[in-house]
Amino acid sequence: MKTYDVIKRPLLTEKLSRNKTANLFAFEVDVRTNKIEIKQAVEAMFKVKVLDVHTVTMPGKNRRFGARVTEKQAWKKAIVSLKPGDRIELYEGA
C-alpha cells in the first residue's frame, strides 16, 4: 500500500486538542492497514519520529431512511504519539 493511501485524513477532536502536551495526533486510516504501516506513513509524510501507535476500529452506526435501516461503514482511527519536540504543522492553526 502506498504512503498516501494509508492516511485518509487528520482528526481534530476536542479531547486531543486539550492534550497538546502529550504530543498525540489522530488520523483516519485505511481499515486494512496495521500499526507498522501507519508508523512508516506518518514518518514519511510529516518527517517526524513516531514513538507509539494505537488503533481503534470504530463500528458503523445504524441509519434510518424511512422504513429502511442501513449501517454506515466501519472505519479505523489511529492515535500516534510523537517524540518530544516533534510537531505536525497541520494541527498548529486549529
Tab-separated table of N, CA and C in Angstrom:
chain	number	residue	atom	x	y	z
A	1	MET	N	0.837	-1.164	0.000
A	1	MET	CA	0.000	0.000	0.000
A	1	MET	C	0.896	1.246	0.000
A	2	LYS	N	0.525	2.257	-0.777
A	2	LYS	CA	1.330	3.463	-0.865
A	2	LYS	C	1.140	4.343	0.364
A	3	THR	N	2.104	5.200	0.616
A	3	THR	CA	2.092	6.046	1.805
A	3	THR	C	0.846	6.893	1.886
A	4	TYR	N	0.443	7.506	0.782
A	4	TYR	CA	-0.697	8.412	0.806
A	4	TYR	C	-2.038	7.677	0.756
A	5	ASP	N	-2.036	6.362	0.591
A	5	ASP	CA	-3.265	5.575	0.666
A	5	ASP	C	-3.559	5.131	2.096
A	6	VAL	N	-2.559	5.151	2.955
A	6	VAL	CA	-2.727	4.688	4.334
A	6	VAL	C	-3.530	5.702	5.140
A	7	ILE	N	-3.110	6.967	5.120
A	7	ILE	CA	-3.760	8.011	5.919
A	7	ILE	C	-4.791	8.714	5.059
A	8	LYS	N	-6.053	8.702	5.511
A	8	LYS	CA	-7.128	9.337	4.764
A	8	LYS	C	-7.280	10.804	5.118
A	9	ARG	N	-7.318	11.108	6.434
A	9	ARG	CA	-7.478	12.500	6.858
A	9	ARG	C	-7.093	12.618	8.323
A	10	PRO	N	-6.694	13.823	8.756
A	10	PRO	CA	-6.442	14.026	10.182
A	10	PRO	C	-7.756	14.201	10.927
A	11	LEU	N	-7.759	13.853	12.179
A	11	LEU	CA	-8.936	14.030	13.030
A	11	LEU	C	-8.632	15.116	14.059
A	12	LEU	N	-9.441	16.153	14.061
A	12	LEU	CA	-9.289	17.241	15.022
A	12	LEU	C	-10.403	17.102	16.047
A	13	THR	N	-10.069	16.576	17.213
A	13	THR	CA	-11.067	16.373	18.249
A	13	THR	C	-10.755	17.268	19.442
A	14	GLU	N	-11.780	17.570	20.202
A	14	GLU	CA	-11.614	18.410	21.375
A	14	GLU	C	-10.739	17.717	22.418
A	15	LYS	N	-10.904	16.430	22.557
A	15	LYS	CA	-10.141	15.683	23.552
A	15	LYS	C	-8.639	15.732	23.247
A	16	LEU	N	-8.258	15.581	21.983
A	16	LEU	CA	-6.847	15.616	21.623
A	16	LEU	C	-6.289	17.035	21.666
A	17	SER	N	-7.110	18.035	21.358
A	17	SER	CA	-6.601	19.408	21.384
A	17	SER	C	-6.348	19.877	22.818
A	18	ARG	N	-7.068	19.342	23.793
A	18	ARG	CA	-6.809	19.662	25.194
A	18	ARG	C	-5.519	19.025	25.690
A	19	ASN	N	-5.094	17.952	25.032
A	19	ASN	CA	-3.954	17.171	25.483
A	19	ASN	C	-2.723	17.431	24.603
A	20	LYS	N	-2.428	18.694	24.329
A	20	LYS	CA	-1.300	19.047	23.452
A	20	LYS	C	0.044	18.640	24.044
A	21	THR	N	0.165	18.633	25.373
A	21	THR	CA	1.445	18.326	25.993
A	21	THR	C	1.848	16.867	25.813
A	22	ALA	N	0.884	15.995	25.560
A	22	ALA	CA	1.191	14.566	25.398
A	22	ALA	C	1.710	14.257	23.995
A	23	ASN	N	1.634	15.230	23.067
A	23	ASN	CA	2.137	15.063	21.703
A	23	ASN	C	1.414	13.929	20.967
A	24	LEU	N	0.084	13.885	21.093
A	24	LEU	CA	-0.743	12.876	20.443
A	24	LEU	C	-1.462	13.483	19.250
A	25	PHE	N	-1.542	12.731	18.157
A	25	PHE	CA	-2.231	13.165	16.954
A	25	PHE	C	-3.057	11.997	16.430
A	26	ALA	N	-4.246	12.302	15.889
A	26	ALA	CA	-5.147	11.247	15.427
A	26	ALA	C	-5.387	11.366	13.926
A	27	PHE	N	-5.536	10.230	13.281
A	27	PHE	CA	-5.783	10.161	11.849
A	27	PHE	C	-6.823	9.095	11.559
A	28	GLU	N	-7.626	9.328	10.516
A	28	GLU	CA	-8.461	8.256	9.982
A	28	GLU	C	-7.593	7.528	8.971
A	29	VAL	N	-7.493	6.217	9.124
A	29	VAL	CA	-6.622	5.420	8.265
A	29	VAL	C	-7.433	4.341	7.558
A	30	ASP	N	-6.817	3.725	6.573
A	30	ASP	CA	-7.455	2.639	5.850
A	30	ASP	C	-7.664	1.452	6.781
A	31	VAL	N	-8.782	0.778	6.656
A	31	VAL	CA	-9.152	-0.318	7.559
A	31	VAL	C	-8.178	-1.497	7.451
A	32	ARG	N	-7.545	-1.658	6.306
A	32	ARG	CA	-6.677	-2.820	6.080
A	32	ARG	C	-5.250	-2.626	6.566
A	33	THR	N	-4.892	-1.447	7.055
A	33	THR	CA	-3.511	-1.195	7.456
A	33	THR	C	-3.243	-1.671	8.877
A	34	ASN	N	-1.965	-1.890	9.160
A	34	ASN	CA	-1.568	-2.271	10.514
A	34	ASN	C	-0.724	-1.156	11.125
A	35	LYS	N	-0.293	-1.332	12.356
A	35	LYS	CA	0.419	-0.284	13.083
A	35	LYS	C	1.767	0.054	12.445
A	36	ILE	N	2.442	-0.935	11.906
A	36	ILE	CA	3.747	-0.702	11.285
A	36	ILE	C	3.598	0.167	10.041
A	37	GLU	N	2.612	-0.119	9.210
A	37	GLU	CA	2.373	0.688	8.010
A	37	GLU	C	1.963	2.114	8.368
A	38	ILE	N	1.170	2.272	9.412
A	38	ILE	CA	0.752	3.608	9.847
A	38	ILE	C	1.959	4.396	10.325
A	39	LYS	N	2.816	3.768	11.114
A	39	LYS	CA	4.028	4.431	11.618
A	39	LYS	C	4.916	4.880	10.462
A	40	GLN	N	5.156	4.017	9.496
A	40	GLN	CA	6.001	4.355	8.357
A	40	GLN	C	5.399	5.481	7.531
A	41	ALA	N	4.071	5.484	7.367
A	41	ALA	CA	3.410	6.519	6.573
A	41	ALA	C	3.499	7.879	7.252
A	42	VAL	N	3.283	7.945	8.562
A	42	VAL	CA	3.347	9.216	9.282
A	42	VAL	C	4.775	9.753	9.269
A	43	GLU	N	5.756	8.884	9.477
A	43	GLU	CA	7.150	9.321	9.461
A	43	GLU	C	7.563	9.828	8.086
A	44	ALA	N	7.086	9.197	7.025
A	44	ALA	CA	7.443	9.624	5.671
A	44	ALA	C	6.730	10.914	5.268
A	45	MET	N	5.470	11.056	5.639
A	45	MET	CA	4.701	12.225	5.219
A	45	MET	C	5.082	13.491	5.976
A	46	PHE	N	5.309	13.390	7.284
A	46	PHE	CA	5.495	14.571	8.113
A	46	PHE	C	6.919	14.743	8.626
A	47	LYS	N	7.830	13.826	8.296
A	47	LYS	CA	9.242	13.908	8.708
A	47	LYS	C	9.385	14.052	10.226
A	48	VAL	N	8.718	13.160	10.957
A	48	VAL	CA	8.769	13.135	12.412
A	48	VAL	C	9.123	11.726	12.869
A	49	LYS	N	9.434	11.567	14.152
A	49	LYS	CA	9.735	10.263	14.737
A	49	LYS	C	8.540	9.805	15.563
A	50	VAL	N	7.940	8.674	15.185
A	50	VAL	CA	6.774	8.126	15.877
A	50	VAL	C	7.245	7.164	16.960
A	51	LEU	N	6.762	7.392	18.186
A	51	LEU	CA	7.108	6.504	19.288
A	51	LEU	C	6.128	5.347	19.429
A	52	ASP	N	4.819	5.629	19.268
A	52	ASP	CA	3.816	4.608	19.522
A	52	ASP	C	2.585	4.862	18.669
A	53	VAL	N	1.886	3.797	18.300
A	53	VAL	CA	0.652	3.888	17.518
A	53	VAL	C	-0.414	3.038	18.202
A	54	HIS	N	-1.565	3.646	18.457
A	54	HIS	CA	-2.731	2.932	18.976
A	54	HIS	C	-3.801	2.980	17.898
A	55	THR	N	-4.457	1.856	17.641
A	55	THR	CA	-5.512	1.829	16.637
A	55	THR	C	-6.831	1.408	17.265
A	56	VAL	N	-7.921	1.966	16.720
A	56	VAL	CA	-9.264	1.643	17.174
A	56	VAL	C	-10.130	1.474	15.931
A	57	THR	N	-10.832	0.368	15.824
A	57	THR	CA	-11.791	0.192	14.741
A	57	THR	C	-13.139	0.674	15.231
A	58	MET	N	-13.605	1.756	14.625
A	58	MET	CA	-14.866	2.377	15.020
A	58	MET	C	-16.009	1.676	14.285
A	59	PRO	N	-16.991	1.169	14.999
A	59	PRO	CA	-18.086	0.454	14.343
A	59	PRO	C	-18.988	1.407	13.568
A	60	GLY	N	-19.625	0.888	12.523
A	60	GLY	CA	-20.569	1.682	11.758
A	60	GLY	C	-21.853	1.904	12.536
A	61	LYS	N	-22.452	3.086	12.350
A	61	LYS	CA	-23.676	3.406	13.068
A	61	LYS	C	-24.891	3.082	12.208
A	62	ASN	N	-25.990	2.727	12.865
A	62	ASN	CA	-27.230	2.460	12.147
A	62	ASN	C	-27.870	3.775	11.716
A	63	ARG	N	-28.364	3.811	10.486
A	63	ARG	CA	-29.049	4.979	9.946
A	63	ARG	C	-30.413	4.543	9.440
A	64	ARG	N	-31.403	5.387	9.630
A	64	ARG	CA	-32.755	5.057	9.183
A	64	ARG	C	-33.160	6.009	8.063
A	65	PHE	N	-33.643	5.440	6.965
A	65	PHE	CA	-34.207	6.181	5.846
A	65	PHE	C	-35.629	5.664	5.644
A	66	GLY	N	-36.593	6.284	6.315
A	66	GLY	CA	-37.962	5.802	6.254
A	66	GLY	C	-38.068	4.459	6.946
A	67	ALA	N	-38.551	3.462	6.207
A	67	ALA	CA	-38.694	2.124	6.778
A	67	ALA	C	-37.409	1.315	6.663
A	68	ARG	N	-36.449	1.797	5.901
A	68	ARG	CA	-35.213	1.055	5.646
A	68	ARG	C	-34.148	1.441	6.678
A	69	VAL	N	-33.496	0.450	7.252
A	69	VAL	CA	-32.397	0.678	8.187
A	69	VAL	C	-31.122	0.196	7.525
A	70	THR	N	-30.143	1.086	7.440
A	70	THR	CA	-28.841	0.726	6.877
A	70	THR	C	-27.769	0.982	7.925
A	71	GLU	N	-26.573	0.531	7.645
A	71	GLU	CA	-25.474	0.731	8.563
A	71	GLU	C	-24.334	1.429	7.842
A	72	LYS	N	-23.806	2.488	8.463
A	72	LYS	CA	-22.649	3.168	7.899
A	72	LYS	C	-21.448	2.250	8.008
A	73	GLN	N	-20.481	2.461	7.140
A	73	GLN	CA	-19.311	1.604	7.091
A	73	GLN	C	-18.405	1.850	8.296
A	74	ALA	N	-17.799	0.780	8.802
A	74	ALA	CA	-16.850	0.901	9.903
A	74	ALA	C	-15.574	1.559	9.387
A	75	TRP	N	-14.857	2.264	10.291
A	75	TRP	CA	-13.621	2.931	9.910
A	75	TRP	C	-12.590	2.761	11.015
A	76	LYS	N	-11.346	3.055	10.697
A	76	LYS	CA	-10.258	2.835	11.643
A	76	LYS	C	-9.608	4.166	12.012
A	77	LYS	N	-9.364	4.331	13.309
A	77	LYS	CA	-8.728	5.534	13.825
A	77	LYS	C	-7.370	5.149	14.396
A	78	ALA	N	-6.349	5.955	14.105
A	78	ALA	CA	-5.014	5.730	14.649
A	78	ALA	C	-4.613	6.935	15.479
A	79	ILE	N	-4.183	6.686	16.715
A	79	ILE	CA	-3.677	7.736	17.586
A	79	ILE	C	-2.165	7.533	17.683
A	80	VAL	N	-1.436	8.550	17.225
A	80	VAL	CA	0.012	8.463	17.081
A	80	VAL	C	0.666	9.366	18.109
A	81	SER	N	1.640	8.840	18.849
A	81	SER	CA	2.416	9.676	19.769
A	81	SER	C	3.795	9.898	19.163
A	82	LEU	N	4.231	11.161	19.208
A	82	LEU	CA	5.493	11.553	18.597
A	82	LEU	C	6.564	11.776	19.646
A	83	LYS	N	7.809	11.783	19.185
A	83	LYS	CA	8.944	12.067	20.053
A	83	LYS	C	8.813	13.489	20.582
A	84	PRO	N	9.167	13.749	21.832
A	84	PRO	CA	9.080	15.125	22.362
A	84	PRO	C	9.880	16.095	21.492
A	85	GLY	N	9.262	17.199	21.164
A	85	GLY	CA	9.900	18.197	20.310
A	85	GLY	C	9.432	18.141	18.865
A	86	ASP	N	8.944	17.002	18.412
A	86	ASP	CA	8.413	16.885	17.049
A	86	ASP	C	7.003	17.444	17.003
A	87	ARG	N	6.660	18.113	15.906
A	87	ARG	CA	5.332	18.694	15.721
A	87	ARG	C	4.845	18.362	14.317
A	88	ILE	N	3.538	18.334	14.162
A	88	ILE	CA	2.918	18.203	12.851
A	88	ILE	C	2.281	19.546	12.546
A	89	GLU	N	2.738	20.211	11.510
A	89	GLU	CA	2.320	21.571	11.167
A	89	GLU	C	0.826	21.656	10.871
A	90	LEU	N	0.238	20.584	10.447
A	90	LEU	CA	-1.169	20.552	10.059
A	90	LEU	C	-2.083	20.962	11.197
A	91	TYR	N	-1.687	20.675	12.421
A	91	TYR	CA	-2.531	20.908	13.580
A	91	TYR	C	-2.303	22.287	14.220
A	92	GLU	N	-1.289	23.008	13.829
A	92	GLU	CA	-0.890	24.209	14.542
A	92	GLU	C	-1.952	25.308	14.533
A	93	GLY	N	-2.702	25.462	13.445
A	93	GLY	CA	-3.680	26.530	13.359
A	93	GLY	C	-5.014	26.191	13.988
A	94	ALA	N	-5.213	24.949	14.387
A	94	ALA	CA	-6.524	24.526	14.899
A	94	ALA	C	-6.663	24.819	16.374
